[in-house]
CSV table of N, CA and C in Angstrom, one decimal:
chain,number,residue,atom,x,y,z
A,984,MET,N,-79.9,-223.2,127.8
A,984,MET,CA,-80.3,-224.9,128.1
A,984,MET,C,-80.2,-225.4,129.2
A,985,ASN,N,-80.9,-226.2,129.9
A,985,ASN,CA,-81.1,-226.4,131.6
A,985,ASN,C,-79.5,-226.5,131.5
A,986,ALA,N,-78.9,-225.4,132.6
A,986,ALA,CA,-78.3,-225.8,133.3
A,986,ALA,C,-77.4,-227.2,134.4
A,987,ARG,N,-79.2,-227.5,134.7
A,987,ARG,CA,-78.6,-228.7,135.7
A,987,ARG,C,-78.8,-230.3,134.9
A,988,TYR,N,-79.2,-230.6,133.0
A,988,TYR,CA,-78.1,-230.8,132.8
A,988,TYR,C,-76.7,-231.3,130.8
A,989,ALA,N,-76.8,-229.4,131.7
A,989,ALA,CA,-75.6,-229.9,131.1
A,989,ALA,C,-74.5,-230.4,131.2
A,990,ASP,N,-74.3,-231.2,132.4
A,990,ASP,CA,-72.7,-231.9,132.5
A,990,ASP,C,-72.8,-233.0,131.8
A,991,ARG,N,-74.3,-233.8,131.9
A,991,ARG,CA,-74.8,-235.3,132.0
A,991,ARG,C,-74.8,-234.9,130.4
A,992,ARG,N,-74.6,-233.4,129.4
A,992,ARG,CA,-75.2,-233.8,128.2
A,992,ARG,C,-73.6,-234.6,127.6
A,993,VAL,N,-73.0,-233.8,128.5
A,993,VAL,CA,-71.5,-234.2,128.2
A,993,VAL,C,-70.9,-235.5,127.9
A,994,LEU,N,-71.6,-236.4,129.0
A,994,LEU,CA,-70.6,-237.7,129.5
A,994,LEU,C,-71.9,-238.6,128.1
A,995,TRP,N,-72.5,-237.9,127.6
A,995,TRP,CA,-73.9,-238.8,126.1
A,995,TRP,C,-73.4,-238.3,125.8
A,996,GLY,N,-73.7,-239.6,124.3
A,996,GLY,CA,-72.9,-239.4,123.0
A,996,GLY,C,-73.2,-238.5,122.1
A,997,ARG,N,-73.7,-238.7,121.2
A,997,ARG,CA,-74.1,-238.2,119.9
A,997,ARG,C,-75.7,-238.9,120.2
A,998,LYS,N,-76.3,-239.7,120.9
A,998,LYS,CA,-77.7,-240.7,120.7
A,998,LYS,C,-77.5,-240.8,122.1
A,999,ALA,N,-79.0,-240.0,121.9
A,999,ALA,CA,-79.6,-239.7,123.9
A,999,ALA,C,-79.4,-241.1,124.7
A,1000,LEU,N,-79.8,-242.8,124.6
A,1000,LEU,CA,-79.8,-243.3,124.7
A,1000,LEU,C,-78.3,-244.3,124.9
A,1001,ARG,N,-77.8,-244.2,124.5
A,1001,ARG,CA,-76.1,-244.9,125.1
A,1001,ARG,C,-75.0,-243.7,125.6
A,1002,PRO,N,-74.7,-244.1,126.3
A,1002,PRO,CA,-73.9,-243.7,127.4
A,1002,PRO,C,-72.6,-243.7,126.1
A,1003,TYR,N,-71.7,-242.3,126.2
A,1003,TYR,CA,-70.3,-242.1,125.7
A,1003,TYR,C,-69.4,-242.7,126.2
A,1004,ASP,N,-68.0,-244.0,126.4
A,1004,ASP,CA,-68.1,-244.4,127.2
A,1004,ASP,C,-66.0,-244.3,126.6
A,1005,GLU,N,-65.0,-243.2,127.0
A,1005,GLU,CA,-64.0,-243.3,126.0
A,1005,GLU,C,-62.8,-244.0,126.4
A,1006,THR,N,-63.2,-245.0,127.8
A,1006,THR,CA,-62.6,-245.8,127.9
A,1006,THR,C,-63.0,-247.1,127.5
A,1007,SER,N,-63.6,-247.6,127.1
A,1007,SER,CA,-64.1,-249.1,126.0
A,1007,SER,C,-63.4,-249.3,125.0
A,1008,GLY,N,-63.8,-250.3,125.4
A,1008,GLY,CA,-62.8,-250.8,123.9
A,1008,GLY,C,-63.9,-252.7,123.7
A,1009,PHE,N,-62.9,-253.8,123.3
A,1009,PHE,CA,-63.6,-255.0,122.5
A,1009,PHE,C,-61.9,-255.6,122.1
A,1010,ARG,N,-61.5,-256.6,121.8
A,1010,ARG,CA,-60.6,-257.8,121.5
A,1010,ARG,C,-61.1,-257.8,120.0
A,1011,CYS,N,-60.4,-258.0,119.0
A,1011,CYS,CA,-60.4,-258.8,118.0
A,1011,CYS,C,-60.8,-260.1,118.0
A,1012,ILE,N,-62.1,-260.3,117.1
A,1012,ILE,CA,-62.0,-261.8,116.3
A,1012,ILE,C,-60.9,-261.7,115.9
A,1013,HIS,N,-60.3,-261.4,115.3
A,1013,HIS,CA,-59.6,-262.1,114.4
A,1013,HIS,C,-57.6,-261.9,114.6
A,1014,CYS,N,-57.6,-261.3,114.7
A,1014,CYS,CA,-55.8,-261.4,115.7
A,1014,CYS,C,-56.0,-261.3,117.3
A,1015,GLN,N,-56.9,-260.9,117.7
A,1015,GLN,CA,-56.8,-260.6,119.3
A,1015,GLN,C,-56.6,-259.5,120.1
A,1016,ARG,N,-55.7,-259.1,119.5
A,1016,ARG,CA,-56.0,-258.0,119.6
A,1016,ARG,C,-56.7,-256.2,120.0
A,1017,HIS,N,-56.3,-255.8,121.2
A,1017,HIS,CA,-57.1,-255.1,122.2
A,1017,HIS,C,-57.7,-253.6,121.2
A,1018,VAL,N,-58.5,-253.0,121.2
A,1018,VAL,CA,-59.2,-252.2,120.6
A,1018,VAL,C,-59.3,-251.4,121.0
A,1019,SER,N,-59.4,-250.0,121.2
A,1019,SER,CA,-60.6,-249.0,121.4
A,1019,SER,C,-61.1,-248.0,121.0
A,1020,THR,N,-62.3,-248.0,121.8
A,1020,THR,CA,-63.9,-247.8,121.3
A,1020,THR,C,-63.7,-246.0,121.1
A,1021,ALA,N,-62.3,-245.4,122.0
A,1021,ALA,CA,-62.5,-244.1,122.4
A,1021,ALA,C,-62.0,-243.0,120.9
A,1022,ARG,N,-63.8,-241.8,120.5
A,1022,ARG,CA,-63.6,-241.7,119.3
A,1022,ARG,C,-62.1,-240.7,119.0
A,1023,SER,N,-61.7,-240.2,120.8
A,1023,SER,CA,-60.8,-238.9,120.5
A,1023,SER,C,-59.5,-240.0,119.1
A,1024,GLN,N,-59.3,-241.2,119.3
A,1024,GLN,CA,-58.8,-241.8,118.5
A,1024,GLN,C,-58.9,-242.0,117.7
A,1025,SER,N,-60.3,-242.8,117.4
A,1025,SER,CA,-60.4,-243.4,115.9
A,1025,SER,C,-61.4,-242.7,115.2
A,1026,GLY,N,-61.8,-241.3,116.0
A,1026,GLY,CA,-62.2,-240.4,115.2
A,1026,GLY,C,-63.8,-240.7,114.6
A,1027,VAL,N,-64.2,-241.5,115.1
A,1027,VAL,CA,-65.4,-242.1,114.7
A,1027,VAL,C,-66.5,-242.7,116.2
A,1028,TRP,N,-67.8,-242.3,115.7
A,1028,TRP,CA,-68.7,-242.8,116.2
A,1028,TRP,C,-69.0,-244.1,117.1
A,1029,ASN,N,-68.9,-245.2,115.7
A,1029,ASN,CA,-69.4,-246.6,115.9
A,1029,ASN,C,-67.5,-248.0,116.0
A,1030,ARG,N,-67.2,-247.7,116.6
A,1030,ARG,CA,-65.9,-248.7,116.2
A,1030,ARG,C,-66.1,-249.9,115.8
A,1031,ASN,N,-66.2,-250.7,114.6
A,1031,ASN,CA,-66.6,-251.9,114.1
A,1031,ASN,C,-65.5,-253.0,113.4
A,1032,HIS,N,-64.3,-252.0,114.3
A,1032,HIS,CA,-63.2,-253.4,112.8
A,1032,HIS,C,-61.8,-252.9,114.0
A,1033,CYS,N,-60.8,-253.4,113.5
A,1033,CYS,CA,-59.5,-253.9,114.3
A,1033,CYS,C,-58.8,-252.7,113.5
A,1034,PRO,N,-58.0,-252.1,113.9
A,1034,PRO,CA,-57.6,-251.2,113.3
A,1034,PRO,C,-55.7,-251.1,113.0
A,1035,TYR,N,-56.1,-252.8,113.3
A,1035,TYR,CA,-54.1,-253.5,113.0
A,1035,TYR,C,-54.9,-254.4,111.7
A,1036,CYS,N,-55.7,-255.4,111.7
A,1036,CYS,CA,-56.4,-255.8,110.2
A,1036,CYS,C,-56.5,-255.6,109.9
A,1037,LEU,N,-57.9,-254.9,110.4
A,1037,LEU,CA,-59.3,-254.3,109.6
A,1037,LEU,C,-59.8,-255.4,109.8
A,1038,HIS,N,-60.6,-256.3,110.1
A,1038,HIS,CA,-61.1,-257.3,110.5
A,1038,HIS,C,-62.5,-256.9,110.7
A,1039,SER,N,-63.6,-257.1,111.4
A,1039,SER,CA,-64.7,-256.4,112.1
A,1039,SER,C,-65.8,-257.8,112.3
A,1040,ARG,N,-66.3,-258.4,113.1
A,1040,ARG,CA,-67.4,-258.2,113.1
A,1040,ARG,C,-69.1,-257.9,112.9
A,1041,HIS,N,-69.8,-259.1,112.3
A,1041,HIS,CA,-71.3,-258.5,111.7
A,1041,HIS,C,-72.3,-258.5,112.7
A,1042,LEU,N,-72.7,-256.7,113.4
A,1042,LEU,CA,-72.8,-256.5,114.6
A,1042,LEU,C,-74.5,-255.6,114.3
A,1043,ASP,N,-74.4,-255.0,112.7
A,1043,ASP,CA,-75.1,-254.0,113.0
A,1043,ASP,C,-76.1,-254.5,111.6
A,1044,TRP,N,-77.5,-255.2,111.6
A,1044,TRP,CA,-78.2,-255.0,110.9
A,1044,TRP,C,-78.6,-254.4,109.3
A,1045,GLN,N,-79.2,-253.0,110.6
A,1045,GLN,CA,-79.7,-252.4,109.1
A,1045,GLN,C,-79.6,-250.6,109.0
A,1046,ARG,N,-78.6,-250.2,110.1
A,1046,ARG,CA,-78.1,-248.8,110.1
A,1046,ARG,C,-76.5,-249.2,110.7
A,1047,ALA,N,-75.8,-248.5,110.3
A,1047,ALA,CA,-74.2,-248.3,111.7
A,1047,ALA,C,-74.8,-247.7,113.2
A,1048,GLY,N,-74.4,-248.7,113.5
A,1048,GLY,CA,-74.5,-248.9,115.4
A,1048,GLY,C,-75.3,-249.6,115.7
A,1049,ASP,N,-76.4,-250.1,115.0
A,1049,ASP,CA,-77.7,-250.5,116.1
A,1049,ASP,C,-77.8,-251.9,116.1
A,1050,ARG,N,-76.2,-252.3,116.1
A,1050,ARG,CA,-75.6,-253.5,116.4
A,1050,ARG,C,-77.0,-255.0,116.9
A,1051,LEU,N,-77.6,-255.0,115.9
A,1051,LEU,CA,-79.1,-256.0,115.6
A,1051,LEU,C,-78.9,-257.5,114.8
A,1052,ALA,N,-77.4,-257.3,114.4
A,1052,ALA,CA,-77.7,-258.5,114.0
A,1052,ALA,C,-77.2,-259.9,114.6
A,1053,ALA,N,-77.9,-260.6,113.7
A,1053,ALA,CA,-78.1,-261.5,114.5
A,1053,ALA,C,-77.0,-262.7,114.5
A,1054,CYS,N,-76.4,-263.0,113.7
A,1054,CYS,CA,-75.2,-263.7,114.0
A,1054,CYS,C,-73.8,-263.4,114.3
A,1055,LYS,N,-73.5,-262.3,113.8
A,1055,LYS,CA,-72.5,-261.6,115.2
A,1055,LYS,C,-71.1,-262.5,114.6
A,1056,GLY,N,-71.0,-263.2,113.6
A,1056,GLY,CA,-69.6,-264.0,113.2
A,1056,GLY,C,-68.4,-262.7,112.7
A,1057,GLY,N,-67.4,-263.4,111.6
A,1057,GLY,CA,-66.6,-262.4,111.6
A,1057,GLY,C,-66.4,-261.9,110.2
A,1058,MET,N,-66.0,-261.0,109.9
A,1058,MET,CA,-66.3,-259.9,108.8
A,1058,MET,C,-64.6,-260.2,108.3
A,1059,HIS,N,-64.9,-260.6,107.1
A,1059,HIS,CA,-63.3,-260.4,106.4
A,1059,HIS,C,-62.8,-259.2,105.4
A,1060,PRO,N,-62.0,-258.8,106.0
A,1060,PRO,CA,-62.2,-257.2,104.3
A,1060,PRO,C,-61.5,-257.8,102.9
A,1061,VAL,N,-62.2,-257.8,102.3
A,1061,VAL,CA,-62.2,-258.1,100.8
A,1061,VAL,C,-62.1,-257.0,99.9
A,1062,SER,N,-62.4,-255.6,99.6
A,1062,SER,CA,-62.0,-254.8,99.2
A,1062,SER,C,-62.6,-254.0,100.1
A,1063,LEU,N,-62.4,-252.1,98.5
A,1063,LEU,CA,-62.0,-251.0,98.7
A,1063,LEU,C,-63.9,-250.9,97.8
A,1064,THR,N,-63.8,-248.8,98.6
A,1064,THR,CA,-64.5,-248.6,97.6
A,1064,THR,C,-64.4,-247.3,98.3
A,1065,PHE,N,-65.6,-246.4,97.8
A,1065,PHE,CA,-64.9,-245.1,98.0
A,1065,PHE,C,-66.6,-244.8,98.0
A,1066,LYS,N,-66.8,-243.5,99.0
A,1066,LYS,CA,-68.8,-243.3,99.9
A,1066,LYS,C,-68.7,-242.7,97.9
A,1067,GLN,N,-70.8,-242.8,98.3
A,1067,GLN,CA,-70.7,-242.4,97.4
A,1067,GLN,C,-71.4,-241.6,98.2
A,1068,VAL,N,-71.2,-240.1,97.0
A,1068,VAL,CA,-71.2,-238.4,97.4
A,1068,VAL,C,-72.3,-237.9,96.5
A,1069,ASN,N,-73.3,-237.3,96.4
A,1069,ASN,CA,-74.3,-236.4,95.3
A,1069,ASN,C,-73.7,-235.2,95.2
A,1070,LYS,N,-73.5,-234.5,94.8
A,1070,LYS,CA,-73.4,-233.6,95.0
A,1070,LYS,C,-75.0,-232.8,93.7
A,1071,ARG,N,-74.9,-231.7,93.8
A,1071,ARG,CA,-75.8,-230.8,93.6
A,1071,ARG,C,-75.8,-230.6,91.7
A,1072,TYR,N,-74.5,-230.7,91.0
A,1072,TYR,CA,-74.4,-231.5,89.7
A,1072,TYR,C,-73.9,-232.2,89.2
A,1073,GLY,N,-74.1,-233.6,90.5
A,1073,GLY,CA,-72.7,-234.7,89.3
A,1073,GLY,C,-73.1,-235.1,90.9
A,1074,ALA,N,-72.3,-237.0,91.4
A,1074,ALA,CA,-71.9,-236.9,92.1
A,1074,ALA,C,-70.1,-237.2,91.7
A,1075,ALA,N,-69.5,-237.0,93.4
A,1075,ALA,CA,-68.5,-236.6,93.6
A,1075,ALA,C,-67.9,-238.3,94.4
A,1076,ILE,N,-66.0,-238.1,94.1
A,1076,ILE,CA,-65.6,-239.2,95.1
A,1076,ILE,C,-65.9,-238.9,96.6
A,1077,GLY,N,-66.4,-239.9,97.4
A,1077,GLY,CA,-66.1,-239.1,98.6
A,1077,GLY,C,-65.1,-240.6,99.4
A,1078,GLU,N,-65.1,-240.7,100.5
A,1078,GLU,CA,-64.0,-240.9,101.4
A,1078,GLU,C,-64.0,-242.2,100.8
A,1079,LEU,N,-62.9,-243.0,101.2
A,1079,LEU,CA,-62.3,-244.3,100.7
A,1079,LEU,C,-62.9,-245.2,102.4
A,1080,MET,N,-63.5,-246.6,101.6
A,1080,MET,CA,-64.1,-247.6,103.1
A,1080,MET,C,-64.0,-249.0,102.7
A,1081,ILE,N,-64.0,-249.7,103.8
A,1081,ILE,CA,-64.0,-250.9,103.5
A,1081,ILE,C,-64.7,-251.5,103.1
A,1082,VAL,N,-64.7,-253.3,102.8
A,1082,VAL,CA,-65.5,-253.3,102.4
A,1082,VAL,C,-65.9,-255.2,102.9
A,1083,HIS,N,-66.3,-255.1,103.5
A,1083,HIS,CA,-66.9,-256.4,104.8
A,1083,HIS,C,-67.0,-257.5,104.2
A,1084,HIS,N,-66.9,-258.2,104.4
A,1084,HIS,CA,-67.7,-259.4,104.5
A,1084,HIS,C,-67.6,-260.6,105.1
A,1085,CYS,N,-69.0,-260.9,105.8
A,1085,CYS,CA,-69.2,-262.5,106.8
A,1085,CYS,C,-68.7,-263.4,106.2
A,1086,THR,N,-68.2,-263.8,106.7
A,1086,THR,CA,-68.4,-265.3,106.5
A,1086,THR,C,-69.2,-266.2,107.6
A,1087,ASP,N,-69.8,-266.1,107.6
A,1087,ASP,CA,-71.5,-267.1,108.4
A,1087,ASP,C,-72.2,-266.4,107.3
A,1088,CYS,N,-72.7,-265.7,107.6
A,1088,CYS,CA,-74.2,-265.2,106.9
A,1088,CYS,C,-74.0,-264.6,106.0
A,1089,GLY,N,-72.3,-265.1,104.5
A,1089,GLY,CA,-72.3,-264.1,103.5
A,1089,GLY,C,-72.7,-262.4,103.3
A,1090,LYS,N,-73.4,-261.8,104.0
A,1090,LYS,CA,-73.7,-260.3,103.8
A,1090,LYS,C,-72.3,-260.0,103.8
A,1091,LEU,N,-73.1,-258.4,103.2
A,1091,LEU,CA,-71.3,-258.0,102.8
A,1091,LEU,C,-71.5,-256.3,103.5
A,1092,SER,N,-70.7,-255.2,104.1
A,1092,SER,CA,-71.3,-254.0,104.5
A,1092,SER,C,-70.4,-253.4,104.3
A,1093,ILE,N,-70.3,-252.1,104.0
A,1093,ILE,CA,-69.4,-251.3,103.9
A,1093,ILE,C,-68.4,-250.7,105.0
A,1094,ASN,N,-67.9,-250.3,106.3
A,1094,ASN,CA,-67.1,-249.9,107.0
A,1094,ASN,C,-66.5,-248.2,106.6
A,1095,ARG,N,-66.9,-247.9,107.0
A,1095,ARG,CA,-65.6,-246.0,107.0
A,1095,ARG,C,-64.2,-246.6,107.8
A,1096,ILE,N,-63.4,-245.8,107.0
A,1096,ILE,CA,-61.8,-246.4,107.7
A,1096,ILE,C,-62.0,-245.1,108.9
A,1097,ALA,N,-61.0,-245.3,109.7
A,1097,ALA,CA,-61.2,-244.5,111.4
A,1097,ALA,C,-59.9,-244.1,110.6
A,1098,ALA,N,-59.3,-243.1,111.3
A,1098,ALA,CA,-57.8,-242.3,111.7
A,1098,ALA,C,-56.7,-242.7,112.3
A,1099,ASP,N,-57.2,-243.9,113.5
A,1099,ASP,CA,-56.0,-244.7,113.9
A,1099,ASP,C,-55.7,-246.5,112.3
A,1100,ASP,N,-56.5,-246.4,111.5
A,1100,ASP,CA,-56.5,-247.3,111.5
A,1100,ASP,C,-55.1,-247.1,110.1
A,1101,ASP,N,-54.2,-248.8,109.9
A,1101,ASP,CA,-53.1,-249.0,109.5
A,1101,ASP,C,-53.5,-248.8,107.8
A,1102,HIS,N,-52.7,-247.9,107.7
A,1102,HIS,CA,-52.5,-247.3,106.4
A,1102,HIS,C,-51.9,-248.7,105.6
A,1103,GLU,N,-51.1,-249.1,105.9
A,1103,GLU,CA,-50.4,-250.1,105.1
A,1103,GLU,C,-51.4,-250.9,104.5
A,1104,SER,N,-52.0,-251.6,106.0
A,1104,SER,CA,-53.0,-252.9,105.8
A,1104,SER,C,-54.1,-252.2,104.5
A,1105,ILE,N,-54.2,-251.3,104.4
A,1105,ILE,CA,-55.7,-250.6,103.4
A,1105,ILE,C,-54.6,-250.9,102.4
A,1106,LEU,N,-54.0,-250.7,102.1
A,1106,LEU,CA,-53.5,-251.0,101.0
A,1106,LEU,C,-52.7,-252.2,100.2
A,1107,GLU,N,-52.6,-253.0,101.3
A,1107,GLU,CA,-52.4,-253.9,101.3
A,1107,GLU,C,-54.4,-254.8,100.7
A,1108,ILE,N,-55.1,-254.3,101.5
A,1108,ILE,CA,-56.8,-255.0,100.9
A,1108,ILE,C,-56.5,-254.3,99.1
A,1109,TYR,N,-56.0,-253.0,99.1
A,1109,TYR,CA,-56.5,-252.5,97.5
A,1109,TYR,C,-55.5,-254.0,96.8
A,1110,LEU,N,-54.7,-253.9,96.9
A,1110,LEU,CA,-53.9,-254.4,96.1
A,1110,LEU,C,-54.5,-256.6,95.8
A,1111,HIS,N,-55.3,-256.9,97.3
A,1111,HIS,CA,-55.5,-258.0,97.3
A,1111,HIS,C,-56.4,-258.3,96.3
A,1112,SER,N,-57.3,-257.3,96.7
A,1112,SER,CA,-58.4,-257.1,95.6
A,1112,SER,C,-58.5,-257.0,94.3
A,1113,GLN,N,-57.3,-256.5,93.2
A,1113,GLN,CA,-57.4,-256.3,92.7
A,1113,GLN,C,-57.2,-257.6,91.6
A,1114,ARG,N,-57.3,-259.0,92.5
A,1114,ARG,CA,-57.0,-260.7,92.0
A,1114,ARG,C,-58.0,-261.4,92.4
A,1115,LEU,N,-59.6,-259.9,93.1
A,1115,LEU,CA,-60.3,-261.4,93.6
A,1115,LEU,C,-60.7,-261.6,92.6
A,1116,GLU,N,-61.6,-263.0,92.8
A,1116,GLU,CA,-62.3,-264.4,91.7
A,1116,GLU,C,-63.5,-263.1,91.1
A,1117,PRO,N,-63.4,-264.0,89.7
A,1117,PRO,CA,-65.0,-263.2,88.7
A,1117,PRO,C,-66.4,-262.6,90.2
A,1118,ARG,N,-66.3,-264.1,90.0
A,1118,ARG,CA,-68.0,-264.9,91.1
A,1118,ARG,C,-67.9,-263.5,92.3
A,1119,VAL,N,-66.3,-263.1,92.9
A,1119,VAL,CA,-66.4,-262.5,94.6
A,1119,VAL,C,-66.5,-261.3,93.8
A,1120,LEU,N,-66.6,-260.5,92.2
A,1120,LEU,CA,-66.4,-258.9,92.1
A,1120,LEU,C,-67.6,-258.8,91.8
A,1121,ALA,N,-69.0,-260.7,91.2
A,1121,ALA,CA,-70.4,-260.4,91.3
A,1121,ALA,C,-70.8,-260.2,92.3
A,1122,GLU,N,-70.2,-260.6,92.8
A,1122,GLU,CA,-71.2,-261.0,94.3
A,1122,GLU,C,-71.5,-259.3,95.1
A,1123,ILE,N,-70.0,-259.1,94.6
A,1123,ILE,CA,-70.2,-257.0,95.7
A,1123,ILE,C,-71.0,-256.9,94.9
A,1124,GLU,N,-70.7,-256.4,92.9
A,1124,GLU,CA,-71.5,-255.9,92.3
A,1124,GLU,C,-72.7,-255.4,92.3
A,1125,ALA,N,-74.0,-257.0,92.4
A,1125,ALA,CA,-74.7,-257.4,93.0
A,1125,ALA,C,-75.5,-256.7,94.4
A,1126,ALA,N,-74.4,-256.7,94.8
A,1126,ALA,CA,-74.6,-256.2,96.4
A,1126,ALA,C,-74.9,-254.3,96.6
A,1127,GLY,N,-74.6,-253.6,94.6
A,1127,GLY,CA,-74.9,-252.3,94.6
A,1127,GLY,C,-73.5,-251.0,94.5
A,1128,ILE,N,-72.5,-252.8,95.5
A,1128,ILE,CA,-71.6,-251.7,95.9
A,1128,ILE,C,-70.0,-251.7,95.5
A,1129,GLN,N,-69.7,-250.3,94.2
A,1129,GLN,CA,-69.0,-250.4,93.7
A,1129,GLN,C,-67.0,-251.1,94.2
A,1130,THR,N,-66.4,-251.7,93.8
A,1130,THR,CA,-65.1,-251.9,93.8
A,1130,THR,C,-64.5,-251.1,93.4
A,1131,ILE,N,-62.8,-250.5,94.3
A,1131,ILE,CA,-61.8,-249.5,93.3
A,1131,ILE,C,-61.2,-250.5,92.6
A,1132,THR,N,-60.7,-249.9,91.1
A,1132,THR,CA,-60.0,-250.9,91.0
A,1132,THR,C,-59.0,-250.1,90.7
A,1133,ALA,N,-57.9,-250.9,89.3
A,1133,ALA,CA,-56.4,-250.0,89.0
A,1133,ALA,C,-56.5,-248.9,88.5
A,1134,ALA,N,-57.4,-247.9,88.9
A,1134,ALA,CA,-57.3,-246.4,87.7
A,1134,ALA,C,-57.7,-245.8,89.0
A,1135,ASP,N,-58.1,-246.3,89.6
A,1135,ASP,CA,-57.9,-245.3,91.1
A,1135,ASP,C,-56.8,-245.3,92.2
A,1136,PHE,N,-55.6,-245.5,91.7
A,1136,PHE,CA,-55.2,-246.5,92.6
A,1136,PHE,C,-54.2,-245.0,93.1
A,1137,ASN,N,-54.3,-243.8,92.2
A,1137,ASN,CA,-53.2,-242.5,93.1
A,1137,ASN,C,-54.5,-241.6,93.7
A,1138,ARG,N,-55.4,-242.1,93.4
A,1138,ARG,CA,-56.7,-241.4,94.3
A,1138,ARG,C,-56.9,-242.3,95.7
A,1139,VAL,N,-56.7,-243.3,96.2
A,1139,VAL,CA,-56.8,-244.5,96.8
A,1139,VAL,C,-54.6,-244.1,97.5
A,1140,LEU,N,-53.6,-243.3,97.7
A,1140,LEU,CA,-52.8,-242.7,97.7
A,1140,LEU,C,-52.5,-241.5,98.6
A,1141,SER,N,-53.7,-240.5,97.5
A,1141,SER,CA,-53.7,-239.7,98.1
A,1141,SER,C,-55.3,-239.5,99.0
A,1142,GLN,N,-55.7,-240.4,98.9
A,1142,GLN,CA,-56.8,-239.9,100.6
A,1142,GLN,C,-56.1,-241.0,101.7
A,1143,LEU,N,-55.0,-242.0,101.6
A,1143,LEU,CA,-54.1,-242.8,103.3
A,1143,LEU,C,-53.2,-241.8,103.0
A,1144,PHE,N,-52.1,-241.0,102.1
A,1144,PHE,CA,-50.5,-240.8,102.2
A,1144,PHE,C,-50.8,-239.2,101.7
A,1145,GLY,N,-51.7,-238.9,101.3
A,1145,GLY,CA,-52.0,-237.3,101.5
A,1145,GLY,C,-50.6,-237.3,100.2
A,1146,LYS,N,-51.0,-238.2,99.2
A,1146,LYS,CA,-50.1,-237.8,97.6
A,1146,LYS,C,-51.0,-238.3,96.6
A,1147,ASN,N,-50.7,-237.1,95.7
A,1147,ASN,CA,-51.1,-237.7,94.3
A,1147,ASN,C,-50.0,-238.3,93.0
């Protein structure tokens, strides 16, 4: 590697066009608390939801981190799902993810759970999602998202708290 650019590489994140700033953050659109975007705390490259109330803002349009969504509306967590992982010999259950619903445009999106997210709040989303209206469940399924059911409760606990 060229020594002249070695220091610059450390200051930039995964993408060469965007600086990586450990001190930045944002104010939650729902609870108004300050949210750090430091990767060392959250464990994710693109922090897009509050670790306290788990609400988000509609920022991404086509892929995570593009920040091209036009509406910029508030997104509330409605359910949980598992990341779809395709293995060589069949599908496997991946990590736990949050399903958000935009209050302005109605778009559904899936977001990774970050390391500093409040596990009790995630469990509350699971419990609330078990009482969703059939209309909302149909909308989520129409978007190609498979919500977590009561049969998945032990898997949810295992991923959140490391228990079976």
